Structure formats: C-alpha cells, structure tokens
CSV table of C-alpha atoms in Angstrom, one decimal:
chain,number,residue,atom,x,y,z
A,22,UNK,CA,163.8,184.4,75.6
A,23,UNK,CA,164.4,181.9,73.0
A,24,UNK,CA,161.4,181.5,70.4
A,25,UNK,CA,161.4,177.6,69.1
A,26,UNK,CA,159.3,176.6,66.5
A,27,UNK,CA,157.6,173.2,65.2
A,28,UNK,CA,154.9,172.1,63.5
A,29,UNK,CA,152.9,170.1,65.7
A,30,UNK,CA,152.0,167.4,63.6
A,31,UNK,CA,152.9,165.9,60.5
A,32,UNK,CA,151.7,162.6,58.1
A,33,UNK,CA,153.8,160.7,56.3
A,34,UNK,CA,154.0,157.7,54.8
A,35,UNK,CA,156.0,154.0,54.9
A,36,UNK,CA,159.0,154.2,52.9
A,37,UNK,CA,158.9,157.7,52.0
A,38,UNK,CA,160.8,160.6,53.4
A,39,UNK,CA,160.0,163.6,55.4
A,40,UNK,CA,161.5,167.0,56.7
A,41,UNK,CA,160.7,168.5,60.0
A,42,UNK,CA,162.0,172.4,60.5
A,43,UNK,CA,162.6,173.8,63.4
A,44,UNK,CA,163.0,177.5,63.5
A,45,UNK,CA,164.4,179.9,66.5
A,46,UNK,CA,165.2,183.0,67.4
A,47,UNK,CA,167.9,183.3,69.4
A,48,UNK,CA,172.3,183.6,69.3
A,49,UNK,CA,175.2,183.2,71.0
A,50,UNK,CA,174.7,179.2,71.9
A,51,UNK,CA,176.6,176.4,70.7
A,52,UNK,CA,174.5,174.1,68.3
A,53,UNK,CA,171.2,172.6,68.0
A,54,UNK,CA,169.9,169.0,69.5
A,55,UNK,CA,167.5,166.7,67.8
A,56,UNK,CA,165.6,164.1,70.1
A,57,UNK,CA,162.7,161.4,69.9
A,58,UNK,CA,160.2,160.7,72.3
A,59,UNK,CA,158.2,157.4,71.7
A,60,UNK,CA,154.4,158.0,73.5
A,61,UNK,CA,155.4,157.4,77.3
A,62,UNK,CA,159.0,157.2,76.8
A,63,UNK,CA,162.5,159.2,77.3
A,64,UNK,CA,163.4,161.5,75.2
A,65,UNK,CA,166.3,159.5,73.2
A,66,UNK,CA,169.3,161.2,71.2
A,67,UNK,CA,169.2,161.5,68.0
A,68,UNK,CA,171.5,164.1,66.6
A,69,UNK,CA,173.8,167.6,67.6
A,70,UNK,CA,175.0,170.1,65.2
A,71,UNK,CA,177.3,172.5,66.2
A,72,UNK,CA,178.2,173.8,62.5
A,73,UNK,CA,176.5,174.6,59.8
A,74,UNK,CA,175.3,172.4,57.5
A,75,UNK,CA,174.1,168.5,57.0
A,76,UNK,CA,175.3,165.8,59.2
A,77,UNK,CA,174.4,162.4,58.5
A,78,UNK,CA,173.5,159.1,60.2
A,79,UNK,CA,172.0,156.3,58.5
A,80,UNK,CA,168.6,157.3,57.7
A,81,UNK,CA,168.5,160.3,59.7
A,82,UNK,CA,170.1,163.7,58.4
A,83,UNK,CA,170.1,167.3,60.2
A,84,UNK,CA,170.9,170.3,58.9
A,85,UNK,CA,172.2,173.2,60.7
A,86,UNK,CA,171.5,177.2,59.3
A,87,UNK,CA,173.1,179.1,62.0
A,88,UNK,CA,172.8,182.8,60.5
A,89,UNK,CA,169.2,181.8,59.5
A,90,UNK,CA,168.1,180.2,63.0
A,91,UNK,CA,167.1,177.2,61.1
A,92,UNK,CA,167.3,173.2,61.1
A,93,UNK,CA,165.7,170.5,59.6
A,94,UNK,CA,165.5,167.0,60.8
A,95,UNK,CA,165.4,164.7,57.5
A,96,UNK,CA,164.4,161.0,58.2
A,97,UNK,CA,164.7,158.8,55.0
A,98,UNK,CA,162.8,155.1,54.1
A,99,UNK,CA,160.2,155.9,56.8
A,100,UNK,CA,159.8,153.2,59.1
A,101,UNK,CA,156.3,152.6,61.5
A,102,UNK,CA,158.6,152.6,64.6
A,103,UNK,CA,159.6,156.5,63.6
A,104,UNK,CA,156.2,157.5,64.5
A,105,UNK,CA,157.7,159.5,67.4
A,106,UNK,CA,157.3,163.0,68.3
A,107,UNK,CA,160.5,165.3,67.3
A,108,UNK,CA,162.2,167.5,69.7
A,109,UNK,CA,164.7,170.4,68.6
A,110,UNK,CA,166.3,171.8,71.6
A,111,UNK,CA,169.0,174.9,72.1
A,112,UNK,CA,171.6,174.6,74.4
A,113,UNK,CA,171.3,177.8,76.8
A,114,UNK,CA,172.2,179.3,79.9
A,115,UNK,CA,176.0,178.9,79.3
A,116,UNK,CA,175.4,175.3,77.5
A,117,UNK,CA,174.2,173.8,80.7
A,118,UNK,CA,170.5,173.6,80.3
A,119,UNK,CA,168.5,172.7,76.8
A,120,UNK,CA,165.4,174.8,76.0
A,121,UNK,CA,163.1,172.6,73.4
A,122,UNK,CA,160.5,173.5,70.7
A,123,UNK,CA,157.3,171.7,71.5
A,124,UNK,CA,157.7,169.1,69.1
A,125,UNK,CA,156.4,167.6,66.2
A,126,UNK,CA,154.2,164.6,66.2
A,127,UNK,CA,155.1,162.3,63.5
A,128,UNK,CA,152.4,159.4,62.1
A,129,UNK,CA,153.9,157.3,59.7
A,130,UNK,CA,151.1,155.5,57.9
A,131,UNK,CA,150.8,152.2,55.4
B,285,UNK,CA,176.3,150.2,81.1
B,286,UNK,CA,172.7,151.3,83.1
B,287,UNK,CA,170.9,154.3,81.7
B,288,UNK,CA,169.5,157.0,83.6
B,289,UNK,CA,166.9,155.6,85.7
B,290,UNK,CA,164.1,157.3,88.2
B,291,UNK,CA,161.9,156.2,90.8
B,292,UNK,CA,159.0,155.8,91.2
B,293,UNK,CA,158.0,155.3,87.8
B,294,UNK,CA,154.0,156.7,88.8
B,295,UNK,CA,152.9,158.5,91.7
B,296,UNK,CA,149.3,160.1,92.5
B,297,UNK,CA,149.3,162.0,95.9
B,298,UNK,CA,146.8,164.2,97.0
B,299,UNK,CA,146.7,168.1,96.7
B,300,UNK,CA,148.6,169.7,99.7
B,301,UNK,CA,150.9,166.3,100.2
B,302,UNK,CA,154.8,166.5,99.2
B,303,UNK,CA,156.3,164.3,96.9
B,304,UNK,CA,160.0,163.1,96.2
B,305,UNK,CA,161.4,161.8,93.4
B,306,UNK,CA,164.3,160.2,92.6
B,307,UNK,CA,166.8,160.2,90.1
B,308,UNK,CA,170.0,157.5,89.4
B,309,UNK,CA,172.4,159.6,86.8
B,310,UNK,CA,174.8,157.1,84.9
B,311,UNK,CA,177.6,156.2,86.5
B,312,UNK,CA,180.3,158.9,86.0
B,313,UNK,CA,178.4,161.7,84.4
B,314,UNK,CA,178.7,164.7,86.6
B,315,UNK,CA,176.1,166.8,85.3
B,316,UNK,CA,172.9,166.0,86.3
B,317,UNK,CA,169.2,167.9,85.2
B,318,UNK,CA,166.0,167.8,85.9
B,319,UNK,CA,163.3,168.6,83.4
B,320,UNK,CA,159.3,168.9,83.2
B,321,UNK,CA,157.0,167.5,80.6
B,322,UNK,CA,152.9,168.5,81.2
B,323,UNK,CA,150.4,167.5,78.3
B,324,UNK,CA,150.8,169.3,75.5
B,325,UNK,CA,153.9,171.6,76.8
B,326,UNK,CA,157.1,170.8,75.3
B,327,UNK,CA,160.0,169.9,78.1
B,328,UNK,CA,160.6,172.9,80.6
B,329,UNK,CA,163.6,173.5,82.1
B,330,UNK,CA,163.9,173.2,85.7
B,331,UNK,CA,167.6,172.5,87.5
B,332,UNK,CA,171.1,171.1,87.2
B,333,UNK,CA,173.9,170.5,88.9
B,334,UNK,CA,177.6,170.3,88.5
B,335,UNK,CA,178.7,167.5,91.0
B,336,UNK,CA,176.5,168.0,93.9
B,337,UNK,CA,176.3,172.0,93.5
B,338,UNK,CA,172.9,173.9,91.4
B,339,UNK,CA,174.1,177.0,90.2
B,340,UNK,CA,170.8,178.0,88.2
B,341,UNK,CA,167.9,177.4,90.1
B,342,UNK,CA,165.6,179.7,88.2
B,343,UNK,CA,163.9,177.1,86.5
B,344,UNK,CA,162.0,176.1,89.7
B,345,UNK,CA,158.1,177.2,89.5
B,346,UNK,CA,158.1,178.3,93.4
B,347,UNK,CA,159.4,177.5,96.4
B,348,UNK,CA,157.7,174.6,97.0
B,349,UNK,CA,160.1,172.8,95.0
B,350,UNK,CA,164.0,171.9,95.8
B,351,UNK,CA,165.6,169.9,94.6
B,352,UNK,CA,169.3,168.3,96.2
B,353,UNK,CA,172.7,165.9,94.8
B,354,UNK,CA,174.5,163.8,97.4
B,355,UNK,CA,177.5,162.0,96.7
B,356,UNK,CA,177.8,163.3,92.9
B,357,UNK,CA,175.2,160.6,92.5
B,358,UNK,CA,171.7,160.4,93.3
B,359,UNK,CA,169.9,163.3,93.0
B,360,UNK,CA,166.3,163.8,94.7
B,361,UNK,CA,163.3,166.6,93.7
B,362,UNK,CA,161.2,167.7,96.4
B,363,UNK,CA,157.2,169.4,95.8
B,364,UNK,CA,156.1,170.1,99.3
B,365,UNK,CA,152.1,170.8,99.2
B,366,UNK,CA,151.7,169.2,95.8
B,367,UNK,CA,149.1,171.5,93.4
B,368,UNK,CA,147.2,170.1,90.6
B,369,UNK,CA,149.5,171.9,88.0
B,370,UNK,CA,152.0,170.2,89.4
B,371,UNK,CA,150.6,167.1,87.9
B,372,UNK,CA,153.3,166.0,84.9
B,373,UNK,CA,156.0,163.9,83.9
B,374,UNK,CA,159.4,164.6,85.5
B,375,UNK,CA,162.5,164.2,83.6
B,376,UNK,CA,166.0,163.5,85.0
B,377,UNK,CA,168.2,163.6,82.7
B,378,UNK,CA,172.7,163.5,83.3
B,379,UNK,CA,175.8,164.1,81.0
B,380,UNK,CA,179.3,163.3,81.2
B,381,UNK,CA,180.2,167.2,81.6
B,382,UNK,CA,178.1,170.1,81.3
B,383,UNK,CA,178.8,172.7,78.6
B,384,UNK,CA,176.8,170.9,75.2
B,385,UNK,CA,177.5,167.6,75.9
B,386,UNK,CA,174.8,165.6,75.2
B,387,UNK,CA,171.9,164.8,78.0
B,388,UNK,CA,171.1,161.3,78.5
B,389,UNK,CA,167.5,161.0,79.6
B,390,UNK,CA,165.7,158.5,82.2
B,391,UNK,CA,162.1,157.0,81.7
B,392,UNK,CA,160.4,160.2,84.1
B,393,UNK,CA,158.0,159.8,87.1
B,394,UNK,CA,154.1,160.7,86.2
B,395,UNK,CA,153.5,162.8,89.0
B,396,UNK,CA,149.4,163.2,89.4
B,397,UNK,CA,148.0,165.7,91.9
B,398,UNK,CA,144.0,164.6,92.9
C-alpha cells in the first residue's frame, strides 16, 4: 500500500511562512491533493498538482516532486485562521478514491 | 450553489443498534464517496459510486456496513449492530466525475457507539 507521510504537528508564527512536506511511497497515480480541516469541520480544497513543480495561489504554494515522492505545502504571511490541520492525499484505485497522510496540525501563534 | 451536506449532523446509539446516515452530493456531481475520520487516524477510505453503482467496496470494515445511491442523488450508509470502534466522524464527500477530479466534502455525522 501507499506510505503517506506528515509531521504531525508544527508551530509557527503570525506573519511568517511555513513548509509542510508530505512524503510517499507509491507510483502510477495522477497528482497529489492538498486539503484543510478546521477542528470539527470538512475537509476544504486547497490545491491539486498533477505536474511537477510549484503551483501558486495567493498565499498558498505547492510543489510537486513526482520522481522523488515529494510535496510541500508553502503557506506565506501566516494568518490565525490557518491554524488548520494539513491533509496530503493520493488519488488511488484508478483516481476514484483519495488515500491521505494523517496530517499536520498547524498552530499559528502571536 | 449548496455544498455537500449530511444528516444527522451527531448521532449516539447504543452498541448492537444500526445506524444510517445520510448524505446530499451537490447537485450534478456524479461521483459520490464516503470516507471515515476516528481520533487521531487520518481519513480512511471506505466507498464510492459512479451514478448509483459502487464498484470498489473494499474499503468497508465488515459486513455490517453497506452502503446504497438512489436516484444518482442521495446516498445512505448503513452500520447494522453498531461497535464502539465504529464510533467516528463520517465523511461524504462527491465530484463532478470520478477519475482526479477534485472531491467536495460535507460537514460529517459524529457517529458515537455507548
């Protein structure tokens, strides 16, 4: 099976930036999902790289290492609403399921 | 438009009782999933369906769950004699198409076993 890894939590504070990897061990899928979960909320969208390298979206970025089974979630100008857990998830099964990482609990602080 | 959207939004049941939950996929997305969330587990796969057909049911824990699509719609997950490790949050979650496209979750029912 498919080996996701995240650290589980990480510190960070207002205004600054941070990078959360996401590591995996797996091949023939298409792409890699980003989400955030909000304590006692959905999952929410956040980003899907199908190629390799950065994509960017206002003050979110994710980077995409295909060969390396590596990506990186880059969130810029931390804000205290991004203290979310991150989710990197693998389409599998033919592209028809996502299998996540456990995700990593961000804390922004002041 | 409406999201994704589940009901109940709670439910506590008693061990050996059987629970359904529902699920409301946004209007024309014809995939439809259902996922798992227990504390401290990342999400765990458990169904889909294309329209109202579930190719890949190996994602079910046992066969006390099922799990059926009417309509291309509504979709419903059955537990029949509920466990306490069945206690977690269950995610619905649809897309416009299967294949990658991106999944579109709903708030979850919190499922507790006594």
């Amino acid at each position: 099976g498919q080996n996701i890894d995240q650290p589980t939590e990480m510190t960070a504070t207002e205004g600054a930036i941070v990078q959360i990897n996401c590591t995996y061990q797996t091949s023939g899928f298409n792409g890699l999902f980003w989400y955030q979960q909000h304590a006692g909320e959905a999952p929410t969208f956040l980003s899907y790289n199908v190629l390799d390298g950065l994509e960017e979206k206002g003050r979110f970025s994710s980077f995409l290492s295909r060969s390396k089974g590596y990506s990186y979630l880059l969130l810029k100008e931390l804000q205290m609403k991004d203290s979310a857990s991150y989710l990197c998830a693998l389409p599998t099964g033919g592209g028809n399921k996502l299998t996540f990482g456990t995700g990593t609990q961000l804390k922004v602080e002041l | 438009g409406a999201g994704v959207s589940q009901s109940p939004s709670n439910k506590v049941t008693e061990k050996g009782k059987d629970v359904e939950l529902r699920c409301d996929p946004i209007s024309g997305h014809t995939a439809l999933y259902w996922y798992r969330q227990s504390l401290g587990q990342g999400l765990e796969f458990l169904i889909y369906f294309q329209g109202n057909s579930a190719p890949d049911k190996s994602g079910l824990p046992s066969d006390r769950f099922s799990a059926e699509r009417t309509g291309g719609s509504v979709s419903t997950l059955t537990i029949q004699r509920t466990q306490q490790e069945d206690s977690a949050v269950y995610l619905c979650a649809s897309s416009f198409r299967l294949d990658t496209d991106t999944q579109y979750f709903g708030p979850g029912t919190r499922l507790t076993v006594l």
